[in-house]
Amino acid sequence: MIELLATRWAYATFVFVMVTGLYMMIASPNLVKKVIGLNLFQSAVFLFFVASAYVAGGSPAIVPSEGGGGPYVSPLPHVIVLTAIVVGVSLTAVALALIVRIYREYGTLDESVLREVTDD
Amino acid sequence: MTEIESLRPIAAVLISVAGTLAILASHRRPNLREAVTLVVAAGKFGIVTSMIPGVLAGDVYVWSLGPFVADIAFELRADSLGLLFATLASMLWIITSLYSIGYMRGLEEHGQTRYFASFAMSLSAAVGIAFSPNLIVLYVFYEVLTVATYPLVAHDETDEARAAGRKYLAYTFGGGVAVLAGAVLVYWLTGTVSFSSGGIAELAASDPAFARAAFALLAAGFGVKAGLMPLHSWLPDAMVAPTPVSGLLHAVAVVKSGVFGISRVVLDVFGPETVAELGVGLPLAAVATVTLIAASIIALRKDHLKRRLAYSTVSQLSYIVLGLSILSPDAITGGLLHIPAHAFMKLTLFFCAGIIHVETHTDYISEMAGIGKRMPVTMAAFTIAAAGMAGIPLIAGFVSKFYILVGTVSTGDYVFAVALLVSGVLNIAYFWPVVYQAFFETEDAHDAKPLVEAPLGGESRSILARPDGGRPGDDEAETDAETETETEAEAEPGTATGEDGIDIEDAETDADPGELGRPDFGGETTDRDYSDPAPLVDGEYAVDRNPSDAVIGGADEADERPAAGHEEDTHADTDEHGHDHDHDHHGGPPPGGWERRGWLGGESTWFMLGPILAAMAGSIVLGLVPHAAVFLRLVDDIVASALTLGVLF
Amino acid sequence: MTDVALPLLIAVPILAAVAPLFSSVLGFRAGWYAAAVTTAIEVGLAAVVLAAVYGGDRLVHPVGGYPAPYGIELVGDGLSAPIVALIAAVSLGVVAFAYTGGPRRNSFYSAYLLLVGGLMGVSITGDLFNMFVFLEITGLATYALVAADRSDRSAVAALKYLILGTMGASFFIIGVGYAFISTGTLNMVDLSARLAGSYTARPVLASFGFMIVGLGLKAAVFPLHTWQPDAYTYASDTVTTYISALVSTVAAYAIARVILTVFTLAFFEAAPLARWAVLTFATVSVLAGGVLAVVQTEIKRMLAYSSVSQFGLVVAAFALATPDAVLGGVVHLVGHGLMKGGLFAAAAILAATHGARTVDDYARLGYRSPVVAGTLAVLGLALVGIPPSIGFLGKYYIAVGAVRAGVWPVAIVVFFSTLLTLAYVARLLERLYFADPDAAAPVPEPSPDAPVADGGETEDTDHAGPASGDGGDTRTVRAVSSGMVLVTVLAAVVVVALGFAAPVFETLVEAFLGGVFS
């Protein structure tokens, strides 16, 4: 267990952050905090990708024209994460816009209050 | 046997689809609408009959659209079995259309466009079923038929009609699903679902357990529409539909599509030989026999004429199934011949019930004493058809039953032979009272019907209207209705308690038989004043119908509430009086007794009398000269081809 | 050269999505025209793809000219072509519907076109990560569209959908990550080759689990469906029509891709538990969705739960993974899109003309709006699986597949689901045609000059209380064009006509099935 944490700490962090985010999404009654949880969750996924691509002592994948160099870090996961970050940001933007509208209409961000107001 | 590419099978199906559209389009002009119905019906019959000579000569008319699902083709094939059903349905549609016009106009029914359109669509589906070359296409039309007949069952738009419609959909779609499941199993076992004379060869060689499961699913699926017990209970409920529907669809097209499906399964999917090898014929025959007897016995107890006919239908359909499942050539011939024979006779009977309803609003047998004076022609036709049902010679029923009987004896299945004979006796037992009281009793002095009206042994009393508008017979009718259903709430005089002065309890109330028929219900109700007008509920004096509901010294409110409540119960549970609601006049003879009408059509319009006589004539022709009528020749043809491969006999 | 149609299918709507925004800046209401032109082009492109695939081709387009394992591939094959055609056709139909049915804001059409592009992208991409991106584009546009209704609850429903949808997408991307770690590639075909032999490795199993759960959330398979009824119910009618027909559909399509193309049948053979797990969830979904649909009183909610049930059927078909079942799944996916879209459109028209939103409100509408009610009846019966209709075809093939695979519980559930569907459809039909005459509440007459601009709001924002918009007194009535009715009727006609198109589907999917079941 200790060894696993020592060698695979990045993955352990990934799981910890992801579960924290998940817990926030489920447990927090505040809508904004839910969105923060969502962001945490996504960040964990980014961490997962970046960690998976890490090569000890590797350099960026800029290969000199004569070849050689290396070892290189796979650039693909980084590209993926960059894209995913963009997606995540736009999602957060939409979510916040919705929250603003909900607050304007109901005057609350508390989920349980909202449920009382909206449920038949 | 040659196959002839022809558009005629599809034309026979599509002509009434086109008719449906034309009927819907002409909804503002009733005369045009009904003209369309008649023209289409005649056209359909023409197309179908035009194929008969060829089919008798051994040809098969085929129309193909190409593959439908997987390698199963969407085709229509007019072979002899299909033509038997198609000819029957299309011929009787003409008769029924005429009758429908008289019936629907006579009652000034609502939704007539919907009615005629659904009717035309149902006939399309029925002919499609007849011409289906494989189980999948058969299933397609089977489901279309269910959908098309649903509006007819729910036609009344009353609670009881909707309940009947729901029940109808649940039962028949359940059956449809079973048919589809069976078809898929057959497809899985053999790689084909096409009908072939003598059965699909691969089925004989496949896993018997799965083959039996497939047979059970198919038989149960078609058995729903064929009214096999215990899947029959939608049929009596569906009698809430207008009478022509009960006549053509619930005695001919719909129920026979179930029987037709079973005959396809027995003859063309499994083949008599495989059915015998799998040993599934006997269980089916046993179910049919139980249905045969049980339905007849239930019919004895029904006071509502249409319901009695419905149970009679359940019973008679089982003759056909029994004939098919005995697996002897004679029995199969008899079973198949009973399809048209029963159709003509039962149509006559239903038409008679309908015309009585239109003319006198009488639905209950116990109110029909002496009705022979009022409706002589009708009751004469009824008598002849009823005699045919019982198997009296010279009428259609005799020929087919004789064949089945010979078949059962020839295979040594004496149990079934005895069952057939017993059922014949029961047939007489439940039809004879109707006939007897119509002609030989009078409204003010007639016997109570044994079994239907307690006490056993009968008593003499009057069904003439009493001064208060009710009549004693009503009480019996009501009580009889209630004995048919097990759960019935009724107020007992002795339990009147509470603020309203009355308390409705679930109780076994079929009060002491000795009390029935007497207005005096014991000490508590002696003061009751029957001439005191009770609140009018749905055009009937509900309190008079149910004197036991009345309260001593009844305040108006207290009077009304239990009476209304009780009436709802009656309707929900027994579905008996639904038809009368639009009319002030309750069933039974008018005050002063039945009017005497002549034998030359004074009793009703020829729109209705004509079809009755035509259907009756058909049943006599089938009985007198079965070979001249085309049906027996078709049947012979079917049996011959089904058995060409069979070495069973 | 026909493979150029593939990138165009995605690029055209996404680029065109900018046009309505620009026209807003300039003060035009050109959104509808931009959407109409774009979706018409999409239909043309989809027809090209469909024709090529029908002719036996497998279209492949390497994006930007980079070859497969490195670059992103777009693929048009027997599985994606029917979905592409469905998306194009429904998109055009809904645009036609929206002309009078509203919403008419430019921003609506921007989101709409974005959604079209996203859906197309999910359907034709051959790259797992790319699929994630398009799923998120689809999701973003859908959240915005759901919230586009001005009613108070649509925003809440949209936020719920957003949180759950993002979670689903994140699960999916975690699954993709595991697959990537195991193989080092993201191209589907490449992945399937490299996964071979290591199916029981834990990362691979985890990858499958994460992907299926994530996509199951998006496809609203029970018990991951909770976002869907709210989203469908509170979105404006036009939006519901569109997303009910397509959004869950492409998620279910993605499940098929993952199972059939990425993991392949060999995976199921190596890890039978995975197959049973999916089958179990799917069958439970069929039953639970059906039962929940039966007990609903609101029409849109009933239809939403019905989707849960039908998607259970589709997922079960793909998990059965026999040629018949997969064909059935594809047919039912297309069929469900058409039927459910048509049903929601018909419901939208009835809501607009009569303010009818609950089953009770439908009393005797069959006589007031015979055409629309008739369409509703036809589509409903098709959904039950009454032949001849595409609804029957799909169920038939799935049933045959289940029987042939010998998976009896699934076979029984498929047959039983017919009755369950019948239970709620029959309820509607009975109300439409056979309700008590007095039960039909008086209906406000449509005012000839009813405001149609910015339609879509049927409930005022100040009705925060319960049952707003449901009661007879708050019924609002809007104008309905004959074009809307025509689109709905067309859907019904197509649904019935496709009931005879089994050979066409077989030819389309044949080559794909040949590849999978070789």
XYZ file of C-alpha atoms in Angstrom, chain B residues 125-617:
493
model
C -57.304 -6.950 -42.210
C -59.518 -10.032 -42.204
C -58.959 -10.653 -45.903
C -55.262 -9.955 -45.383
C -55.223 -12.655 -42.725
C -56.934 -14.998 -45.113
C -54.374 -14.480 -47.846
C -51.260 -14.456 -45.639
C -48.642 -16.864 -46.884
C -46.590 -16.986 -43.695
C -46.814 -16.363 -39.986
C -45.229 -12.923 -40.070
C -47.593 -11.473 -42.650
C -50.422 -13.151 -40.794
C -49.211 -11.450 -37.626
C -49.124 -8.091 -39.408
C -52.765 -8.324 -40.401
C -53.719 -9.899 -37.097
C -52.484 -6.815 -35.279
C -54.061 -4.455 -37.786
C -57.338 -6.250 -37.166
C -56.982 -5.695 -33.441
C -56.345 -1.999 -33.914
C -59.164 -1.603 -36.411
C -61.759 -3.319 -34.240
C -60.872 -1.485 -31.037
C -62.899 1.620 -32.020
C -65.881 -0.614 -32.634
C -65.692 -2.224 -29.220
C -65.279 1.101 -27.458
C -67.936 2.659 -29.703
C -70.374 3.498 -26.939
C -67.876 5.751 -25.156
C -69.326 4.734 -21.833
C -67.271 3.480 -18.923
C -68.343 -0.021 -19.638
C -67.420 0.277 -23.305
C -64.013 1.714 -22.439
C -63.424 -1.051 -19.939
C -64.394 -3.592 -22.568
C -62.067 -1.880 -25.026
C -59.169 -1.992 -22.596
C -59.811 -5.631 -21.884
C -60.064 -6.329 -25.571
C -56.747 -4.636 -26.311
C -54.984 -6.309 -23.412
C -56.199 -9.766 -24.350
C -55.744 -9.561 -28.073
C -52.398 -7.780 -27.989
C -51.228 -10.304 -25.445
C -52.312 -12.926 -27.933
C -50.546 -11.074 -30.720
C -47.322 -11.037 -28.752
C -47.643 -14.774 -28.179
C -48.176 -15.294 -31.906
C -45.100 -13.239 -32.717
C -43.045 -15.095 -30.145
C -44.241 -18.388 -31.575
C -43.460 -17.238 -35.097
C -39.953 -16.198 -34.069
C -39.433 -19.578 -32.443
C -40.576 -21.357 -35.576
C -38.273 -19.153 -37.629
C -35.394 -19.940 -35.323
C -36.085 -23.661 -35.478
C -36.613 -23.982 -39.201
C -35.417 -20.823 -40.918
C -38.812 -20.240 -42.461
C -42.299 -19.284 -41.397
C -44.056 -19.943 -44.698
C -47.147 -22.075 -44.760
C -46.814 -25.242 -46.735
C -49.380 -27.970 -47.143
C -48.675 -30.699 -44.671
C -46.494 -28.505 -42.529
C -42.951 -27.195 -42.540
C -40.775 -30.229 -42.994
C -37.903 -29.042 -40.783
C -40.216 -28.627 -37.851
C -40.720 -32.357 -37.547
C -36.986 -32.800 -37.169
C -36.374 -30.002 -34.705
C -36.101 -30.084 -30.940
C -39.509 -31.313 -29.739
C -39.432 -29.208 -26.586
C -39.043 -25.983 -28.545
C -41.497 -27.151 -31.180
C -44.054 -27.768 -28.455
C -43.344 -24.366 -26.948
C -43.864 -22.777 -30.362
C -47.124 -24.658 -30.819
C -48.304 -23.643 -27.372
C -47.480 -19.983 -28.001
C -49.185 -19.967 -31.383
C -52.223 -21.849 -30.165
C -52.564 -19.595 -27.140
C -52.016 -16.479 -29.224
C -54.674 -17.391 -31.751
C -56.742 -18.964 -29.003
C -57.321 -15.541 -27.490
C -59.276 -14.390 -30.490
C -60.779 -17.837 -30.925
C -62.251 -17.486 -27.445
C -60.643 -20.609 -26.005
C -61.093 -20.763 -22.264
C -59.596 -19.346 -20.123
C -58.771 -16.603 -22.629
C -62.352 -15.942 -23.667
C -63.517 -13.322 -21.237
C -62.994 -10.358 -23.544
C -65.666 -11.713 -25.888
C -68.746 -11.413 -23.666
C -67.557 -7.972 -22.550
C -67.135 -6.897 -26.147
C -70.880 -7.407 -26.601
C -71.223 -3.808 -25.499
C -70.402 -2.977 -29.106
C -73.198 -2.280 -31.582
C -74.888 -5.489 -32.648
C -73.617 -5.615 -36.259
C -70.125 -5.556 -34.788
C -70.990 -8.373 -32.454
C -72.447 -10.159 -35.437
C -69.821 -9.834 -38.106
C -66.692 -9.289 -36.065
C -67.304 -11.072 -32.827
C -68.951 -14.032 -34.417
C -67.208 -14.100 -37.779
C -64.226 -11.995 -38.784
C -62.272 -11.457 -35.558
C -62.947 -14.669 -33.722
C -62.649 -16.698 -36.875
C -59.307 -15.078 -37.592
C -58.178 -16.763 -34.395
C -59.659 -20.064 -35.482
C -58.233 -19.546 -38.928
C -54.826 -18.970 -37.375
C -55.115 -22.219 -35.458
C -56.068 -24.068 -38.602
C -53.074 -22.577 -40.403
C -50.855 -23.649 -37.525
C -52.257 -27.151 -37.427
C -52.507 -27.739 -41.165
C -49.790 -25.627 -42.761
C -47.148 -24.846 -40.137
C -46.869 -28.035 -38.150
C -48.980 -30.288 -40.305
C -51.345 -32.877 -38.842
C -48.605 -35.438 -38.777
C -46.164 -33.382 -36.734
C -48.923 -32.236 -34.436
C -49.695 -35.882 -33.750
C -46.041 -36.745 -33.247
C -45.540 -33.900 -30.817
C -48.633 -34.995 -28.961
C -50.001 -31.461 -28.788
C -53.275 -32.196 -30.545
C -54.803 -33.898 -27.552
C -54.224 -31.062 -25.057
C -55.677 -28.613 -27.556
C -58.670 -30.879 -28.073
C -59.095 -31.144 -24.306
C -59.051 -27.360 -23.911
C -61.559 -27.079 -26.738
C -63.823 -29.675 -25.155
C -63.772 -28.002 -21.772
C -64.544 -24.694 -23.445
C -67.324 -26.328 -25.420
C -69.146 -27.607 -22.392
C -68.337 -24.862 -19.928
C -69.346 -22.062 -22.281
C -72.650 -23.796 -23.011
C -73.372 -24.102 -19.331
C -72.519 -20.456 -18.715
C -74.737 -19.530 -21.655
C -77.641 -21.226 -19.905
C -77.344 -18.751 -17.061
C -77.183 -15.584 -19.167
C -80.286 -13.488 -19.325
C -78.818 -10.853 -21.623
C -79.490 -12.193 -25.087
C -76.275 -10.945 -26.684
C -74.205 -12.336 -23.864
C -75.909 -15.659 -24.188
C -75.058 -15.569 -27.877
C -71.480 -14.607 -27.028
C -71.023 -17.640 -24.832
C -72.672 -19.675 -27.529
C -70.018 -18.313 -29.892
C -67.259 -19.297 -27.482
C -68.723 -22.755 -27.377
C -69.218 -23.095 -31.123
C -65.741 -21.858 -31.951
C -64.423 -24.699 -29.893
C -66.210 -27.121 -32.201
C -63.931 -25.872 -34.934
C -60.820 -26.088 -32.807
C -61.854 -29.526 -31.642
C -62.409 -30.646 -35.222
C -58.951 -29.426 -36.158
C -57.193 -30.945 -33.201
C -58.711 -34.425 -33.547
C -56.548 -34.763 -36.658
C -58.809 -37.022 -38.633
C -59.812 -36.000 -42.158
C -63.497 -36.014 -41.387
C -63.065 -33.997 -38.234
C -60.926 -31.425 -40.017
C -63.516 -31.199 -42.776
C -66.231 -30.723 -40.221
C -64.224 -28.155 -38.283
C -63.468 -26.086 -41.341
C -67.011 -26.365 -42.626
C -68.235 -25.150 -39.276
C -66.456 -21.857 -39.962
C -69.001 -20.761 -42.594
C -71.844 -22.715 -41.025
C -71.488 -21.064 -37.667
C -70.948 -17.700 -39.343
C -74.292 -17.755 -41.141
C -76.226 -19.028 -38.180
C -74.670 -16.821 -35.556
C -74.964 -13.781 -37.770
C -78.684 -14.495 -38.073
C -78.998 -14.784 -34.323
C -77.103 -11.585 -33.613
C -79.074 -9.718 -36.216
C -82.231 -10.896 -34.506
C -80.950 -9.680 -31.150
C -80.061 -6.370 -32.747
C -83.382 -5.827 -34.424
C -85.170 -6.577 -31.176
C -82.985 -4.007 -29.484
C -83.639 -1.380 -32.114
C -87.380 -1.933 -32.235
C -88.202 -2.596 -28.613
C -85.030 -1.826 -26.640
C -85.343 -5.218 -25.096
C -82.094 -6.967 -24.280
C -83.104 -9.504 -21.710
C -84.524 -12.857 -22.496
C -86.760 -12.671 -19.461
C -88.489 -9.664 -20.979
C -89.180 -11.277 -24.310
C -92.166 -13.405 -23.512
C -94.642 -13.222 -26.333
C -92.382 -11.169 -28.544
C -93.270 -13.476 -31.436
C -96.371 -11.379 -31.920
C -94.388 -8.205 -32.318
C -91.546 -9.589 -34.425
C -92.768 -12.725 -36.157
C -90.271 -12.864 -39.017
C -87.360 -12.125 -36.746
C -88.248 -14.773 -34.277
C -88.892 -17.302 -37.027
C -85.422 -16.668 -38.385
C -84.067 -16.899 -34.876
C -85.735 -20.261 -34.441
C -84.264 -21.673 -37.607
C -80.761 -20.453 -36.844
C -80.993 -21.704 -33.278
C -82.068 -25.082 -34.513
C -79.049 -25.099 -36.783
C -76.828 -24.286 -33.856
C -78.141 -27.272 -32.027
C -77.405 -29.445 -35.009
C -80.904 -30.145 -36.264
C -80.653 -31.617 -39.774
C -81.331 -29.613 -42.924
C -79.602 -26.597 -41.427
C -75.924 -25.781 -41.756
C -74.893 -26.780 -38.256
C -75.904 -30.336 -38.770
C -73.566 -31.026 -41.670
C -70.461 -29.741 -39.976
C -71.238 -31.311 -36.624
C -71.946 -34.584 -38.329
C -68.516 -34.548 -39.936
C -66.834 -33.758 -36.625
C -68.797 -36.495 -34.922
C -67.826 -39.024 -37.571
C -64.241 -37.902 -37.194
C -64.204 -38.343 -33.447
C -65.793 -41.750 -33.668
C -63.466 -42.899 -36.438
C -60.405 -42.109 -34.363
C -61.950 -43.700 -31.326
C -62.066 -40.516 -29.282
C -65.435 -41.317 -27.793
C -64.989 -38.777 -25.020
C -65.102 -36.019 -27.560
C -68.061 -37.560 -29.309
C -69.975 -37.629 -26.043
C -68.958 -34.052 -25.338
C -70.292 -33.023 -28.728
C -73.614 -34.679 -28.109
C -73.916 -33.195 -24.633
C -73.148 -29.797 -26.043
C -75.859 -30.275 -28.650
C -78.352 -30.883 -25.860
C -77.102 -27.826 -23.997
C -77.520 -25.802 -27.175
C -81.162 -26.728 -27.251
C -81.431 -25.980 -23.573
C -80.269 -22.429 -23.930
C -81.981 -21.581 -27.200
C -85.303 -23.300 -26.684
C -86.515 -21.013 -23.874
C -86.019 -18.013 -26.111
C -88.007 -19.546 -28.915
C -90.617 -21.089 -26.688
C -91.465 -17.966 -24.793
C -91.501 -15.853 -27.916
C -94.227 -17.850 -29.552
C -95.942 -19.875 -26.886
C -96.072 -17.606 -23.905
C -97.681 -14.313 -23.250
C -96.296 -11.355 -21.471
C -98.656 -11.562 -18.550
C -98.423 -15.273 -18.019
C -95.179 -16.978 -18.618
C -92.902 -19.383 -16.919
C -89.823 -18.261 -15.228
C -86.830 -19.701 -16.983
C -85.340 -22.552 -15.108
C -81.674 -22.019 -14.264
C -81.815 -18.390 -15.220
C -84.582 -17.353 -12.923
C -84.795 -18.858 -9.550
C -86.587 -20.691 -8.104
C -86.098 -23.839 -10.074
C -89.372 -25.038 -11.435
C -90.663 -21.671 -12.453
C -93.636 -19.610 -11.507
C -96.217 -17.694 -13.365
C -96.292 -13.939 -13.371
C -96.500 -10.915 -15.577
C -93.899 -8.750 -17.223
C -96.400 -6.117 -18.182
C -95.573 -2.688 -16.936
C -96.918 -1.853 -13.535
C -98.516 1.488 -12.882
C -95.326 2.864 -11.491
C -93.380 2.224 -14.664
C -91.401 -0.682 -13.349
C -92.231 -4.282 -13.677
C -91.578 -7.191 -11.444
C -89.495 -8.905 -14.038
C -86.945 -6.154 -13.648
C -86.093 -7.295 -10.238
C -85.332 -10.718 -11.458
C -83.338 -9.471 -14.344
C -81.232 -7.457 -12.031
C -80.732 -10.200 -9.567
C -79.845 -12.628 -12.275
C -77.306 -10.280 -13.601
C -75.798 -10.106 -10.217
C -75.598 -13.774 -9.674
C -73.373 -13.940 -12.698
C -70.726 -11.847 -11.105
C -69.187 -12.821 -7.915
C -68.501 -9.491 -6.342
C -71.469 -7.300 -6.154
C -72.386 -4.609 -3.779
C -75.956 -4.388 -2.935
C -77.828 -2.764 -0.194
C -79.601 -5.040 2.100
C -82.739 -3.715 3.613
C -81.759 -4.913 7.020
C -78.498 -3.000 7.162
C -79.836 0.477 6.720
C -77.816 2.568 9.120
C -75.907 5.795 9.304
C -76.762 9.362 8.453
C -78.147 8.652 5.070
C -80.236 5.993 6.505
C -78.664 3.466 4.192
C -75.486 1.573 4.070
C -74.199 -0.215 1.041
C -72.323 -3.320 1.867
C -70.549 -5.956 -0.043
C -72.666 -8.874 0.718
C -73.841 -12.010 -0.804
C -77.219 -10.714 -1.491
C -78.740 -13.096 -3.844
C -81.466 -13.041 -1.398
C -83.456 -16.037 -0.653
C -84.868 -17.239 -3.958
C -88.253 -17.534 -2.459
C -88.414 -13.814 -1.953
C -87.720 -12.895 -5.497
C -90.550 -11.854 -7.666
C -92.508 -10.507 -4.775
C -92.508 -6.842 -4.000
C -92.762 -7.616 -0.334
C -89.314 -7.892 1.155
C -90.333 -8.411 4.696
C -91.485 -6.286 7.534
C -89.197 -3.372 7.031
C -90.340 -2.489 3.585
C -94.025 -3.090 3.974
C -94.765 0.611 4.100
C -92.996 1.325 0.920
C -95.036 3.264 -1.567
C -94.110 2.150 -5.046
C -96.129 4.865 -6.704
C -93.981 7.538 -5.182
C -91.843 8.738 -8.096
C -88.220 8.139 -7.429
C -85.488 10.332 -8.867
C -84.877 9.632 -12.480
C -81.426 8.228 -13.081
C -80.313 7.896 -16.643
C -83.831 7.629 -17.855
C -84.730 4.758 -15.631
C -86.439 4.480 -12.339
C -83.465 3.003 -10.646
C -85.251 2.646 -7.371
C -87.927 0.609 -8.979
C -85.406 -1.617 -10.527
C -83.854 -2.171 -7.168
C -86.573 -1.906 -4.586
C -84.246 -3.113 -1.912
C -82.292 0.100 -2.277
C -85.164 2.222 -1.197
C -85.316 3.732 2.197
C -88.243 3.611 4.459
C -89.965 6.923 4.278
C -87.290 7.871 1.813
C -86.124 11.430 1.830
C -85.253 12.445 -1.688
C -81.561 12.778 -1.143
C -81.195 9.586 0.723
C -83.147 7.947 -2.005
C -81.032 9.149 -4.777
C -77.575 8.470 -3.522
C -77.664 4.770 -2.857
C -79.721 4.224 -5.948
C -77.206 5.972 -8.127
C -74.347 4.263 -6.393
C -75.912 0.974 -6.852
C -76.491 1.582 -10.471
C -72.864 2.327 -11.047
C -71.971 -0.890 -9.379
C -74.302 -2.755 -11.572
C -72.800 -1.253 -14.658
C -69.247 -1.706 -13.660
C -69.729 -5.273 -12.728
C -72.296 -6.675 -14.994
C -72.306 -4.481 -18.060
C -75.903 -5.186 -18.562
C -77.919 -2.092 -19.146
C -75.558 0.112 -21.036
C -77.459 0.237 -24.263
C -80.572 1.651 -22.833
C -79.258 4.875 -21.545
C -80.140 6.990 -24.483
C -83.704 5.911 -24.475
C -86.509 6.531 -22.105
C -88.110 3.254 -22.732
C -86.859 0.369 -20.705
C -86.844 -3.079 -22.224
C -89.787 -5.382 -22.216
C -93.232 -5.057 -23.643
C -95.031 -1.713 -23.520
C -98.002 -1.375 -21.174
C -100.761 -3.429 -22.634
C -98.505 -6.064 -24.108
C -96.786 -6.541 -27.408
C -98.504 -5.108 -30.388
C -99.281 -7.645 -33.056
C -97.420 -6.994 -36.284
C -97.753 -8.743 -39.615
C -95.450 -11.193 -41.295
C -94.689 -8.895 -44.208
C -92.163 -6.622 -42.633
C -94.414 -4.605 -40.407
C -92.043 -5.181 -37.545
C -89.032 -3.233 -38.758
C -87.280 -1.889 -41.833
C -86.202 -4.175 -44.631
C -82.724 -2.800 -44.162
C -82.535 -5.119 -41.220
C -85.030 -7.818 -42.106
C -83.424 -8.405 -45.487
C -80.004 -9.243 -44.091
C -81.559 -11.462 -41.457
C -83.394 -13.449 -44.083
C -80.319 -13.568 -46.298
C -78.129 -14.911 -43.510
C -80.810 -17.382 -42.547
C -81.154 -18.496 -46.144
